[in-house]
Amino acid sequence: MIAFLVFEGAFGVDCYADMPPTKPGKLVVISGPSGVGKSTVVRGVLAECGGRVKLSVSATTRPPRPGEQDGVDYHFLSDAEFRRRREAGDFLECVEVFGRGHWYGTLWDEVRSSLAAGKWVILEIDVDGAADVLRQFSGAVTIFIRPESLAELERRLRSRRTESEEAVQRRLAVARHELQLAERYEYQVENVTVPAAVQSICDILRNRGLSDD
Ligand code: 5GP
């Protein structure tokens, strides 16, 4: 059974001039529509790909969902604190993802020291944030996680039962937009089963030079 698909695509240069010559760190940008299962797949990648892979915990102004922990799932910030940190230059990138006042961003603190320590840092971010990261780190590995279909994505969003109908519709509209931009990514992985998608991403990272030590 073919459980996932990998397409190789557009951009990516493979080193940073300012990184140490041996075992350099790398940014790994993972995008995909809300509800596609990115967080679950990324958790699997962290468990399977070895200790050199680390997740950047993003900051957001959206309220925590049930079970989400501050500092683990996100750094949950007030609007004022997010704005203060944005103005202080604390973010590598940040965007208002759903056009309704919820900001999301990658903190430099989550990235800088890890890259310097040779870590492969996963940024689970939207397509606009990804474009911003690539402008600054052209060697980042870029992976887009696709749903099997839009209908399957809608089913998953509704099964969460944490979103209003309006929020589901907004997320689906953003998803359509994001899927149109998927070919900008070097790799597209279809999330049919989580273990297969995890395996696929670990293979990509190893092909790009990730080693276990
Ligand atoms: P959710 O609210 O479902 O956790 O995330 C909504 C969207 O925000 C997802 O597409 C996710 O990838 C994106 N996102 C999460 N963190 C960041 C971030 O730090 N920067 C950007 N640009 N997008 C983010």
PDB file of C-alpha atoms and ligand atoms in Angstrom:
ATOM      1  CA  MET A   1       0.000   0.000   0.000  1.00  0.00           C
ATOM      2  CA  ILE A   2       1.274   3.451  -0.798  1.00  0.00           C
ATOM      3  CA  ALA A   3       0.610   5.324   2.439  1.00  0.00           C
ATOM      4  CA  PHE A   4       2.127   8.653   1.485  1.00  0.00           C
ATOM      5  CA  LEU A   5       3.444  10.607  -1.462  1.00  0.00           C
ATOM      6  CA  VAL A   6       6.588  12.693  -1.639  1.00  0.00           C
ATOM      7  CA  PHE A   7       7.079  15.231  -4.390  1.00  0.00           C
ATOM      8  CA  GLU A   8      10.369  17.023  -4.819  1.00  0.00           C
ATOM      9  CA  GLY A   9      10.083  20.619  -5.899  1.00  0.00           C
ATOM     10  CA  ALA A  10      11.360  24.155  -6.069  1.00  0.00           C
ATOM     11  CA  PHE A  11      13.851  25.949  -3.857  1.00  0.00           C
ATOM     12  CA  GLY A  12      16.646  25.338  -1.356  1.00  0.00           C
ATOM     13  CA  VAL A  13      20.359  25.921  -1.038  1.00  0.00           C
ATOM     14  CA  ASP A  14      22.050  23.624   1.373  1.00  0.00           C
ATOM     15  CA  CYS A  15      24.358  25.428   3.775  1.00  0.00           C
ATOM     16  CA  TYR A  16      24.812  28.508   5.932  1.00  0.00           C
ATOM     17  CA  ALA A  17      27.997  30.503   5.620  1.00  0.00           C
ATOM     18  CA  ASP A  18      27.885  31.510   9.296  1.00  0.00           C
ATOM     19  CA  MET A  19      27.443  27.994  10.691  1.00  0.00           C
ATOM     20  CA  PRO A  20      30.336  25.852  11.983  1.00  0.00           C
ATOM     21  CA  PRO A  21      31.827  23.610   9.272  1.00  0.00           C
ATOM     22  CA  THR A  22      30.960  20.316  10.972  1.00  0.00           C
ATOM     23  CA  LYS A  23      27.407  19.209  11.773  1.00  0.00           C
ATOM     24  CA  PRO A  24      25.709  22.518  11.081  1.00  0.00           C
ATOM     25  CA  GLY A  25      22.242  23.179  12.394  1.00  0.00           C
ATOM     26  CA  LYS A  26      19.385  23.693  10.001  1.00  0.00           C
ATOM     27  CA  LEU A  27      15.881  25.094   9.936  1.00  0.00           C
ATOM     28  CA  VAL A  28      13.125  22.730   8.859  1.00  0.00           C
ATOM     29  CA  VAL A  29       9.940  24.547   7.858  1.00  0.00           C
ATOM     30  CA  ILE A  30       6.809  22.415   8.051  1.00  0.00           C
ATOM     31  CA  SER A  31       3.522  23.889   6.824  1.00  0.00           C
ATOM     32  CA  GLY A  32       0.124  22.535   5.940  1.00  0.00           C
ATOM     33  CA  PRO A  33      -3.492  23.465   6.453  1.00  0.00           C
ATOM     34  CA  SER A  34      -4.919  23.734   9.937  1.00  0.00           C
ATOM     35  CA  GLY A  35      -6.410  20.356  10.874  1.00  0.00           C
ATOM     36  CA  VAL A  36      -4.129  18.279   8.615  1.00  0.00           C
ATOM     37  CA  GLY A  37      -2.443  16.703  11.637  1.00  0.00           C
ATOM     38  CA  LYS A  38       0.824  18.668  11.530  1.00  0.00           C
ATOM     39  CA  SER A  39       1.338  18.687  15.295  1.00  0.00           C
ATOM     40  CA  THR A  40       0.849  14.923  15.587  1.00  0.00           C
ATOM     41  CA  VAL A  41       3.207  14.252  12.699  1.00  0.00           C
ATOM     42  CA  VAL A  42       5.791  16.672  14.103  1.00  0.00           C
ATOM     43  CA  ARG A  43       5.613  14.974  17.520  1.00  0.00           C
ATOM     44  CA  GLY A  44       6.319  11.692  15.747  1.00  0.00           C
ATOM     45  CA  VAL A  45       9.262  13.202  13.888  1.00  0.00           C
ATOM     46  CA  LEU A  46      10.729  14.463  17.180  1.00  0.00           C
ATOM     47  CA  ALA A  47      10.420  10.973  18.648  1.00  0.00           C
ATOM     48  CA  GLU A  48      11.761   9.119  15.583  1.00  0.00           C
ATOM     49  CA  CYS A  49      14.424  11.344  14.060  1.00  0.00           C
ATOM     50  CA  GLY A  50      16.875  11.477  16.956  1.00  0.00           C
ATOM     51  CA  GLY A  51      18.103  14.010  19.474  1.00  0.00           C
ATOM     52  CA  ARG A  52      19.424  16.529  16.994  1.00  0.00           C
ATOM     53  CA  VAL A  53      15.884  17.517  15.982  1.00  0.00           C
ATOM     54  CA  LYS A  54      14.136  20.117  18.127  1.00  0.00           C
ATOM     55  CA  LEU A  55      10.816  21.918  17.889  1.00  0.00           C
ATOM     56  CA  SER A  56      10.600  25.696  18.008  1.00  0.00           C
ATOM     57  CA  VAL A  57       7.678  26.584  20.302  1.00  0.00           C
ATOM     58  CA  SER A  58       5.833  29.459  18.637  1.00  0.00           C
ATOM     59  CA  ALA A  59       4.183  32.393  20.354  1.00  0.00           C
ATOM     60  CA  THR A  60       0.522  33.167  19.748  1.00  0.00           C
ATOM     61  CA  THR A  61      -2.229  35.474  20.928  1.00  0.00           C
ATOM     62  CA  ARG A  62      -4.914  32.846  20.353  1.00  0.00           C
ATOM     63  CA  PRO A  63      -6.344  31.362  23.551  1.00  0.00           C
ATOM     64  CA  PRO A  64      -5.198  27.863  24.552  1.00  0.00           C
ATOM     65  CA  ARG A  65      -7.391  24.925  23.469  1.00  0.00           C
ATOM     66  CA  PRO A  66      -8.303  22.384  26.142  1.00  0.00           C
ATOM     67  CA  GLY A  67      -5.182  20.443  27.101  1.00  0.00           C
ATOM     68  CA  GLU A  68      -2.708  22.887  25.574  1.00  0.00           C
ATOM     69  CA  GLN A  69       0.102  23.994  27.873  1.00  0.00           C
ATOM     70  CA  ASP A  70       1.882  27.316  27.946  1.00  0.00           C
ATOM     71  CA  GLY A  71       5.530  26.914  26.933  1.00  0.00           C
ATOM     72  CA  VAL A  72       4.882  23.421  25.512  1.00  0.00           C
ATOM     73  CA  ASP A  73       2.307  23.835  22.742  1.00  0.00           C
ATOM     74  CA  TYR A  74       2.764  27.588  22.395  1.00  0.00           C
ATOM     75  CA  HIS A  75       3.947  30.564  24.370  1.00  0.00           C
ATOM     76  CA  PHE A  76       0.512  32.094  24.920  1.00  0.00           C
ATOM     77  CA  LEU A  77       0.913  35.880  24.967  1.00  0.00           C
ATOM     78  CA  SER A  78      -1.523  38.742  25.429  1.00  0.00           C
ATOM     79  CA  ASP A  79      -1.994  41.097  22.470  1.00  0.00           C
ATOM     80  CA  ALA A  80       0.024  43.748  24.304  1.00  0.00           C
ATOM     81  CA  GLU A  81       2.919  41.407  25.132  1.00  0.00           C
ATOM     82  CA  PHE A  82       3.023  40.055  21.580  1.00  0.00           C
ATOM     83  CA  ARG A  83       3.106  43.616  20.199  1.00  0.00           C
ATOM     84  CA  ARG A  84       5.838  44.603  22.665  1.00  0.00           C
ATOM     85  CA  ARG A  85       8.000  41.647  21.660  1.00  0.00           C
ATOM     86  CA  ARG A  86       7.342  42.288  17.983  1.00  0.00           C
ATOM     87  CA  GLU A  87       8.465  45.890  18.340  1.00  0.00           C
ATOM     88  CA  ALA A  88      11.506  44.719  20.306  1.00  0.00           C
ATOM     89  CA  GLY A  89      12.573  42.552  17.328  1.00  0.00           C
ATOM     90  CA  ASP A  90      12.128  39.278  19.234  1.00  0.00           C
ATOM     91  CA  PHE A  91      10.544  37.469  16.259  1.00  0.00           C
ATOM     92  CA  LEU A  92      12.283  35.812  13.308  1.00  0.00           C
ATOM     93  CA  GLU A  93       8.859  36.026  11.633  1.00  0.00           C
ATOM     94  CA  CYS A  94       5.323  36.701  12.732  1.00  0.00           C
ATOM     95  CA  VAL A  95       1.956  36.980  11.005  1.00  0.00           C
ATOM     96  CA  GLU A  96      -1.732  37.365  11.709  1.00  0.00           C
ATOM     97  CA  VAL A  97      -2.656  33.931  10.404  1.00  0.00           C
ATOM     98  CA  PHE A  98      -6.427  33.987  10.099  1.00  0.00           C
ATOM     99  CA  GLY A  99      -7.009  37.667   9.481  1.00  0.00           C
ATOM    100  CA  ARG A 100      -9.063  37.967  12.667  1.00  0.00           C
ATOM    101  CA  GLY A 101      -6.588  39.319  15.162  1.00  0.00           C
ATOM    102  CA  HIS A 102      -4.736  36.167  16.213  1.00  0.00           C
ATOM    103  CA  TRP A 103      -1.002  36.541  15.818  1.00  0.00           C
ATOM    104  CA  TYR A 104       1.530  33.737  15.577  1.00  0.00           C
ATOM    105  CA  GLY A 105       5.308  34.042  15.497  1.00  0.00           C
ATOM    106  CA  THR A 106       8.685  32.322  15.774  1.00  0.00           C
ATOM    107  CA  LEU A 107      10.852  33.687  18.564  1.00  0.00           C
ATOM    108  CA  TRP A 108      14.558  34.128  17.843  1.00  0.00           C
ATOM    109  CA  ASP A 109      15.184  32.684  21.328  1.00  0.00           C
ATOM    110  CA  GLU A 110      13.724  29.355  20.138  1.00  0.00           C
ATOM    111  CA  VAL A 111      16.045  29.194  17.137  1.00  0.00           C
ATOM    112  CA  ARG A 112      19.401  30.937  17.531  1.00  0.00           C
ATOM    113  CA  SER A 113      21.107  28.932  20.252  1.00  0.00           C
ATOM    114  CA  SER A 114      19.778  25.635  18.907  1.00  0.00           C
ATOM    115  CA  LEU A 115      21.150  26.297  15.421  1.00  0.00           C
ATOM    116  CA  ALA A 116      24.480  27.268  16.932  1.00  0.00           C
ATOM    117  CA  ALA A 117      24.433  23.957  18.852  1.00  0.00           C
ATOM    118  CA  GLY A 118      23.953  22.040  15.599  1.00  0.00           C
ATOM    119  CA  LYS A 119      20.260  21.268  16.092  1.00  0.00           C
ATOM    120  CA  TRP A 120      17.754  20.818  13.288  1.00  0.00           C
ATOM    121  CA  VAL A 121      14.990  23.152  14.377  1.00  0.00           C
ATOM    122  CA  ILE A 122      11.459  22.460  13.179  1.00  0.00           C
ATOM    123  CA  LEU A 123       9.268  25.505  12.580  1.00  0.00           C
ATOM    124  CA  GLU A 124       5.623  24.495  12.273  1.00  0.00           C
ATOM    125  CA  ILE A 125       4.350  27.657  10.631  1.00  0.00           C
ATOM    126  CA  ASP A 126       1.975  28.973   7.966  1.00  0.00           C
ATOM    127  CA  VAL A 127       2.857  29.661   4.317  1.00  0.00           C
ATOM    128  CA  ASP A 128       3.432  33.399   4.787  1.00  0.00           C
ATOM    129  CA  GLY A 129       5.728  32.861   7.749  1.00  0.00           C
ATOM    130  CA  ALA A 130       7.552  30.179   5.735  1.00  0.00           C
ATOM    131  CA  ALA A 131       8.222  32.629   2.893  1.00  0.00           C
ATOM    132  CA  ASP A 132       9.605  35.116   5.416  1.00  0.00           C
ATOM    133  CA  VAL A 133      11.912  32.479   6.930  1.00  0.00           C
ATOM    134  CA  LEU A 134      13.211  31.514   3.488  1.00  0.00           C
ATOM    135  CA  ARG A 135      14.112  35.111   2.736  1.00  0.00           C
ATOM    136  CA  GLN A 136      16.416  34.960   5.764  1.00  0.00           C
ATOM    137  CA  PHE A 137      17.504  31.286   5.670  1.00  0.00           C
ATOM    138  CA  SER A 138      17.643  30.128   2.069  1.00  0.00           C
ATOM    139  CA  GLY A 139      19.033  26.736   3.136  1.00  0.00           C
ATOM    140  CA  ALA A 140      15.981  25.815   5.201  1.00  0.00           C
ATOM    141  CA  VAL A 141      14.387  22.456   4.351  1.00  0.00           C
ATOM    142  CA  THR A 142      10.750  23.067   3.385  1.00  0.00           C
ATOM    143  CA  ILE A 143       8.042  20.421   3.752  1.00  0.00           C
ATOM    144  CA  PHE A 144       4.311  20.797   3.125  1.00  0.00           C
ATOM    145  CA  ILE A 145       1.930  18.290   4.730  1.00  0.00           C
ATOM    146  CA  ARG A 146      -1.158  17.713   2.575  1.00  0.00           C
ATOM    147  CA  PRO A 147      -4.507  16.195   3.526  1.00  0.00           C
ATOM    148  CA  GLU A 148      -5.817  13.309   1.449  1.00  0.00           C
ATOM    149  CA  SER A 149      -8.549  15.684   0.263  1.00  0.00           C
ATOM    150  CA  LEU A 150     -10.346  18.873   1.280  1.00  0.00           C
ATOM    151  CA  ALA A 151     -13.326  16.777   2.371  1.00  0.00           C
ATOM    152  CA  GLU A 152     -11.097  14.793   4.742  1.00  0.00           C
ATOM    153  CA  LEU A 153      -9.639  18.029   6.094  1.00  0.00           C
ATOM    154  CA  GLU A 154     -13.130  19.407   6.759  1.00  0.00           C
ATOM    155  CA  ARG A 155     -14.039  16.199   8.572  1.00  0.00           C
ATOM    156  CA  ARG A 156     -10.963  16.480  10.787  1.00  0.00           C
ATOM    157  CA  LEU A 157     -11.579  20.139  11.595  1.00  0.00           C
ATOM    158  CA  ARG A 158     -15.147  19.385  12.622  1.00  0.00           C
ATOM    159  CA  SER A 159     -14.137  16.351  14.683  1.00  0.00           C
ATOM    160  CA  ARG A 160     -12.015  18.584  16.919  1.00  0.00           C
ATOM    161  CA  ARG A 161     -15.243  20.189  18.204  1.00  0.00           C
ATOM    162  CA  THR A 162     -13.226  23.144  19.508  1.00  0.00           C
ATOM    163  CA  GLU A 163     -14.080  25.617  16.750  1.00  0.00           C
ATOM    164  CA  SER A 164     -17.217  27.573  15.867  1.00  0.00           C
ATOM    165  CA  GLU A 165     -18.756  27.047  12.416  1.00  0.00           C
ATOM    166  CA  GLU A 166     -17.383  30.443  11.434  1.00  0.00           C
ATOM    167  CA  ALA A 167     -13.881  29.427  12.554  1.00  0.00           C
ATOM    168  CA  VAL A 168     -14.110  26.139  10.610  1.00  0.00           C
ATOM    169  CA  GLN A 169     -15.135  28.018   7.448  1.00  0.00           C
ATOM    170  CA  ARG A 170     -12.309  30.509   7.915  1.00  0.00           C
ATOM    171  CA  ARG A 171      -9.770  27.709   8.369  1.00  0.00           C
ATOM    172  CA  LEU A 172     -11.069  25.941   5.242  1.00  0.00           C
ATOM    173  CA  ALA A 173     -10.736  29.138   3.211  1.00  0.00           C
ATOM    174  CA  VAL A 174      -7.142  29.538   4.425  1.00  0.00           C
ATOM    175  CA  ALA A 175      -6.524  25.844   3.656  1.00  0.00           C
ATOM    176  CA  ARG A 176      -7.599  26.305   0.017  1.00  0.00           C
ATOM    177  CA  HIS A 177      -5.178  29.221  -0.265  1.00  0.00           C
ATOM    178  CA  GLU A 178      -2.358  27.251   1.389  1.00  0.00           C
ATOM    179  CA  LEU A 179      -2.860  24.205  -0.846  1.00  0.00           C
ATOM    180  CA  GLN A 180      -2.404  26.437  -3.886  1.00  0.00           C
ATOM    181  CA  LEU A 181       1.011  27.430  -2.533  1.00  0.00           C
ATOM    182  CA  ALA A 182       2.156  23.907  -1.708  1.00  0.00           C
ATOM    183  CA  GLU A 183       4.348  23.612  -4.782  1.00  0.00           C
ATOM    184  CA  ARG A 184       6.606  26.333  -3.365  1.00  0.00           C
ATOM    185  CA  TYR A 185       7.860  23.725  -0.923  1.00  0.00           C
ATOM    186  CA  GLU A 186      10.675  21.346  -1.738  1.00  0.00           C
ATOM    187  CA  TYR A 187       8.738  18.338  -0.482  1.00  0.00           C
ATOM    188  CA  GLN A 188       5.056  17.512  -0.123  1.00  0.00           C
ATOM    189  CA  VAL A 189       4.029  14.685   2.201  1.00  0.00           C
ATOM    190  CA  GLU A 190       0.467  13.402   2.171  1.00  0.00           C
ATOM    191  CA  ASN A 191      -0.754  12.566   5.678  1.00  0.00           C
ATOM    192  CA  VAL A 192      -2.631   9.339   5.040  1.00  0.00           C
ATOM    193  CA  THR A 193      -1.282   7.610   8.126  1.00  0.00           C
ATOM    194  CA  VAL A 194       0.784   9.333  10.785  1.00  0.00           C
ATOM    195  CA  PRO A 195       3.567   6.676  10.981  1.00  0.00           C
ATOM    196  CA  ALA A 196       4.045   6.791   7.200  1.00  0.00           C
ATOM    197  CA  ALA A 197       4.170  10.588   7.143  1.00  0.00           C
ATOM    198  CA  VAL A 198       6.658  10.584  10.038  1.00  0.00           C
ATOM    199  CA  GLN A 199       8.837   8.024   8.263  1.00  0.00           C
ATOM    200  CA  SER A 200       8.698  10.039   5.081  1.00  0.00           C
ATOM    201  CA  ILE A 201       9.827  13.234   6.827  1.00  0.00           C
ATOM    202  CA  CYS A 202      12.639  11.465   8.721  1.00  0.00           C
ATOM    203  CA  ASP A 203      13.833  10.036   5.379  1.00  0.00           C
ATOM    204  CA  ILE A 204      13.803  13.525   3.848  1.00  0.00           C
ATOM    205  CA  LEU A 205      15.835  14.950   6.735  1.00  0.00           C
ATOM    206  CA  ARG A 206      18.371  12.124   6.606  1.00  0.00           C
ATOM    207  CA  ASN A 207      18.691  12.596   2.848  1.00  0.00           C
ATOM    208  CA  ARG A 208      19.394  16.246   3.525  1.00  0.00           C
ATOM    209  CA  GLY A 209      22.212  15.377   5.927  1.00  0.00           C
ATOM    210  CA  LEU A 210      20.665  14.768   9.345  1.00  0.00           C
ATOM    211  CA  SER A 211      22.731  12.270  11.303  1.00  0.00           C
ATOM    212  CA  ASP A 212      21.846  10.575  14.591  1.00  0.00           C
ATOM    213  CA  ASP A 213      24.639  12.028  16.764  1.00  0.00           C
TER     214      ASP A 213
HETATM  215  P1  5GP B   1      -3.411  26.547  15.350  1.00  0.00           P
HETATM  216  O1  5GP B   1      -4.217  27.721  15.831  1.00  0.00           O
HETATM  217  O2  5GP B   1      -4.268  25.510  14.698  1.00  0.00           O
HETATM  218  O3  5GP B   1      -2.489  25.997  16.408  1.00  0.00           O
HETATM  219  O4  5GP B   1      -2.437  27.097  14.199  1.00  0.00           O
HETATM  220  C1  5GP B   1      -2.954  27.828  13.169  1.00  0.00           C
HETATM  221  C2  5GP B   1      -1.915  28.084  12.116  1.00  0.00           C
HETATM  222  O5  5GP B   1      -0.874  28.917  12.627  1.00  0.00           O
HETATM  223  C3  5GP B   1      -1.237  26.826  11.593  1.00  0.00           C
HETATM  224  O6  5GP B   1      -1.244  26.850  10.189  1.00  0.00           O
HETATM  225  C4  5GP B   1       0.163  26.956  12.099  1.00  0.00           C
HETATM  226  O7  5GP B   1       1.097  26.339  11.246  1.00  0.00           O
HETATM  227  C5  5GP B   1       0.355  28.443  12.137  1.00  0.00           C
HETATM  228  N1  5GP B   1       1.423  28.824  13.038  1.00  0.00           N
HETATM  229  C6  5GP B   1       1.698  28.302  14.250  1.00  0.00           C
HETATM  230  N2  5GP B   1       2.782  28.889  14.780  1.00  0.00           N
HETATM  231  C7  5GP B   1       3.212  29.802  13.868  1.00  0.00           C
HETATM  232  C8  5GP B   1       4.312  30.701  13.828  1.00  0.00           C
HETATM  233  O8  5GP B   1       5.138  30.813  14.730  1.00  0.00           O
HETATM  234  N3  5GP B   1       4.416  31.473  12.725  1.00  0.00           N
HETATM  235  C9  5GP B   1       3.539  31.408  11.690  1.00  0.00           C
HETATM  236  N4  5GP B   1       3.758  32.195  10.642  1.00  0.00           N
HETATM  237  N5  5GP B   1       2.512  30.556  11.687  1.00  0.00           N
HETATM  238  C10 5GP B   1       2.338  29.763  12.763  1.00  0.00           C
END
